[in-house]
Amino acid sequence: KLANVVFAKELDRRFKDARMEATAVSLHPGICATDLARYAVAGEDKPMEAIYAGYPAPVQAAMQVMKGCLRPVDRGVNNHVFLASGADGGYMCSGG
């Protein structure tokens, strides 16, 4: 992640030095409530609800609370679209 930031900063500097009308940016996508975790948690393609069911009740509750703290997928993509559409977000600017 740090390498992506350093690369984008250097590329942006080179664009400016070459007087190119281009901007290089990088972003952290954030943590979104996708179903991709099912592969990391269970190692197989099962719905998250089926994975949760295999854990004790307190663990299930904690996992549901954690999922509630995540960005929904439809909002998680906002920063990508914001920057890809040509917005120069600047440091710590969120498109979503």
PDB file of C-alpha atoms in Angstrom:
ATOM      1  CA  LYS A   1       0.000   0.000   0.000  1.00  0.00           C
ATOM      2  CA  LEU A   2       2.788   2.372   0.829  1.00  0.00           C
ATOM      3  CA  ALA A   3       4.486   1.536  -2.468  1.00  0.00           C
ATOM      4  CA  ASN A   4       1.297   2.509  -4.326  1.00  0.00           C
ATOM      5  CA  VAL A   5       1.262   5.894  -2.581  1.00  0.00           C
ATOM      6  CA  VAL A   6       4.962   6.512  -3.296  1.00  0.00           C
ATOM      7  CA  PHE A   7       4.522   5.454  -6.931  1.00  0.00           C
ATOM      8  CA  ALA A   8       1.511   7.747  -7.422  1.00  0.00           C
ATOM      9  CA  LYS A   9       3.318  10.701  -5.837  1.00  0.00           C
ATOM     10  CA  GLU A  10       6.360  10.195  -8.070  1.00  0.00           C
ATOM     11  CA  LEU A  11       4.254   9.711 -11.205  1.00  0.00           C
ATOM     12  CA  ASP A  12       2.270  12.843 -10.387  1.00  0.00           C
ATOM     13  CA  ARG A  13       5.537  14.777  -9.927  1.00  0.00           C
ATOM     14  CA  ARG A  14       6.762  13.541 -13.322  1.00  0.00           C
ATOM     15  CA  PHE A  15       3.491  14.572 -14.961  1.00  0.00           C
ATOM     16  CA  LYS A  16       3.907  18.079 -13.546  1.00  0.00           C
ATOM     17  CA  ASP A  17       7.576  18.271 -14.584  1.00  0.00           C
ATOM     18  CA  ALA A  18       6.616  17.260 -18.132  1.00  0.00           C
ATOM     19  CA  ARG A  19       3.777  19.812 -18.075  1.00  0.00           C
ATOM     20  CA  MET A  20       1.272  17.057 -18.792  1.00  0.00           C
ATOM     21  CA  GLU A  21      -2.344  17.644 -17.912  1.00  0.00           C
ATOM     22  CA  ALA A  22      -2.667  14.442 -15.928  1.00  0.00           C
ATOM     23  CA  THR A  23      -2.904  13.512 -12.290  1.00  0.00           C
ATOM     24  CA  ALA A  24      -1.753  10.330 -10.588  1.00  0.00           C
ATOM     25  CA  VAL A  25      -3.634   9.341  -7.456  1.00  0.00           C
ATOM     26  CA  SER A  26      -3.781   6.415  -5.078  1.00  0.00           C
ATOM     27  CA  LEU A  27      -6.404   5.382  -2.588  1.00  0.00           C
ATOM     28  CA  HIS A  28      -7.160   2.894   0.109  1.00  0.00           C
ATOM     29  CA  PRO A  29     -10.408   1.222  -0.868  1.00  0.00           C
ATOM     30  CA  GLY A  30     -11.623   1.016   2.713  1.00  0.00           C
ATOM     31  CA  ILE A  31     -13.213  -2.010   4.269  1.00  0.00           C
ATOM     32  CA  CYS A  32     -16.432  -3.075   2.585  1.00  0.00           C
ATOM     33  CA  ALA A  33     -18.970  -5.711   3.506  1.00  0.00           C
ATOM     34  CA  THR A  34     -18.353  -8.006   0.558  1.00  0.00           C
ATOM     35  CA  ASP A  35     -18.756 -11.766   0.597  1.00  0.00           C
ATOM     36  CA  LEU A  36     -15.061 -12.217  -0.209  1.00  0.00           C
ATOM     37  CA  ALA A  37     -14.346 -13.037   3.441  1.00  0.00           C
ATOM     38  CA  ARG A  38     -16.107 -16.376   3.044  1.00  0.00           C
ATOM     39  CA  TYR A  39     -13.021 -17.694   1.249  1.00  0.00           C
ATOM     40  CA  ALA A  40     -10.656 -16.436   3.945  1.00  0.00           C
ATOM     41  CA  VAL A  41     -12.815 -17.577   6.866  1.00  0.00           C
ATOM     42  CA  ALA A  42     -14.130 -20.883   5.587  1.00  0.00           C
ATOM     43  CA  GLY A  43     -11.905 -21.599   2.615  1.00  0.00           C
ATOM     44  CA  GLU A  44     -14.930 -22.496   0.516  1.00  0.00           C
ATOM     45  CA  ASP A  45     -17.807 -20.885  -1.322  1.00  0.00           C
ATOM     46  CA  LYS A  46     -20.523 -20.834   1.332  1.00  0.00           C
ATOM     47  CA  PRO A  47     -22.798 -17.897   2.195  1.00  0.00           C
ATOM     48  CA  MET A  48     -21.599 -15.921   5.212  1.00  0.00           C
ATOM     49  CA  GLU A  49     -24.775 -16.827   7.107  1.00  0.00           C
ATOM     50  CA  ALA A  50     -23.858 -20.518   6.784  1.00  0.00           C
ATOM     51  CA  ILE A  51     -20.354 -19.773   8.027  1.00  0.00           C
ATOM     52  CA  TYR A  52     -21.683 -17.769  10.995  1.00  0.00           C
ATOM     53  CA  ALA A  53     -23.995 -20.645  11.933  1.00  0.00           C
ATOM     54  CA  GLY A  54     -20.984 -22.869  12.627  1.00  0.00           C
ATOM     55  CA  TYR A  55     -19.665 -20.612  15.410  1.00  0.00           C
ATOM     56  CA  PRO A  56     -20.897 -20.238  19.021  1.00  0.00           C
ATOM     57  CA  ALA A  57     -23.540 -17.556  19.609  1.00  0.00           C
ATOM     58  CA  PRO A  58     -21.181 -14.927  21.103  1.00  0.00           C
ATOM     59  CA  VAL A  59     -18.858 -15.237  18.103  1.00  0.00           C
ATOM     60  CA  GLN A  60     -21.820 -14.985  15.728  1.00  0.00           C
ATOM     61  CA  ALA A  61     -22.958 -11.800  17.481  1.00  0.00           C
ATOM     62  CA  ALA A  62     -19.469 -10.278  17.327  1.00  0.00           C
ATOM     63  CA  MET A  63     -19.179 -11.082  13.614  1.00  0.00           C
ATOM     64  CA  GLN A  64     -22.560  -9.469  12.917  1.00  0.00           C
ATOM     65  CA  VAL A  65     -21.525  -6.338  14.845  1.00  0.00           C
ATOM     66  CA  MET A  66     -18.263  -6.133  12.894  1.00  0.00           C
ATOM     67  CA  LYS A  67     -20.137  -6.548   9.598  1.00  0.00           C
ATOM     68  CA  GLY A  68     -22.419  -3.678  10.626  1.00  0.00           C
ATOM     69  CA  CYS A  69     -19.379  -1.388  10.947  1.00  0.00           C
ATOM     70  CA  LEU A  70     -18.271  -1.967   7.367  1.00  0.00           C
ATOM     71  CA  ARG A  71     -19.170   0.167   4.364  1.00  0.00           C
ATOM     72  CA  PRO A  72     -21.811  -1.320   2.097  1.00  0.00           C
ATOM     73  CA  VAL A  73     -20.481  -2.369  -1.315  1.00  0.00           C
ATOM     74  CA  ASP A  74     -22.468   0.259  -3.207  1.00  0.00           C
ATOM     75  CA  ARG A  75     -20.770   2.997  -1.129  1.00  0.00           C
ATOM     76  CA  GLY A  76     -17.378   1.323  -1.079  1.00  0.00           C
ATOM     77  CA  VAL A  77     -16.861   1.959  -4.769  1.00  0.00           C
ATOM     78  CA  ASN A  78     -17.526   5.704  -4.505  1.00  0.00           C
ATOM     79  CA  ASN A  79     -13.880   6.685  -3.993  1.00  0.00           C
ATOM     80  CA  HIS A  80     -12.769   4.668  -7.017  1.00  0.00           C
ATOM     81  CA  VAL A  81     -15.391   6.264  -9.242  1.00  0.00           C
ATOM     82  CA  PHE A  82     -14.691   9.718  -7.789  1.00  0.00           C
ATOM     83  CA  LEU A  83     -11.003   9.531  -8.668  1.00  0.00           C
ATOM     84  CA  ALA A  84     -11.451   7.674 -11.976  1.00  0.00           C
ATOM     85  CA  SER A  85     -13.859  10.355 -13.179  1.00  0.00           C
ATOM     86  CA  GLY A  86     -11.085  12.911 -13.017  1.00  0.00           C
ATOM     87  CA  ALA A  87     -11.491  14.421  -9.584  1.00  0.00           C
ATOM     88  CA  ASP A  88      -8.247  15.376  -7.887  1.00  0.00           C
ATOM     89  CA  GLY A  89      -9.205  14.306  -4.392  1.00  0.00           C
ATOM     90  CA  GLY A  90      -6.187  15.640  -2.577  1.00  0.00           C
ATOM     91  CA  TYR A  91      -4.917  14.247   0.685  1.00  0.00           C
ATOM     92  CA  MET A  92      -7.531  12.617   2.886  1.00  0.00           C
ATOM     93  CA  CYS A  93     -10.421  13.518   0.601  1.00  0.00           C
ATOM     94  CA  SER A  94     -13.258  11.036   0.304  1.00  0.00           C
ATOM     95  CA  GLY A  95     -15.531  10.766  -2.702  1.00  0.00           C
ATOM     96  CA  GLY A  96     -18.144   8.838  -0.803  1.00  0.00           C
TER      97      GLY A  96
END
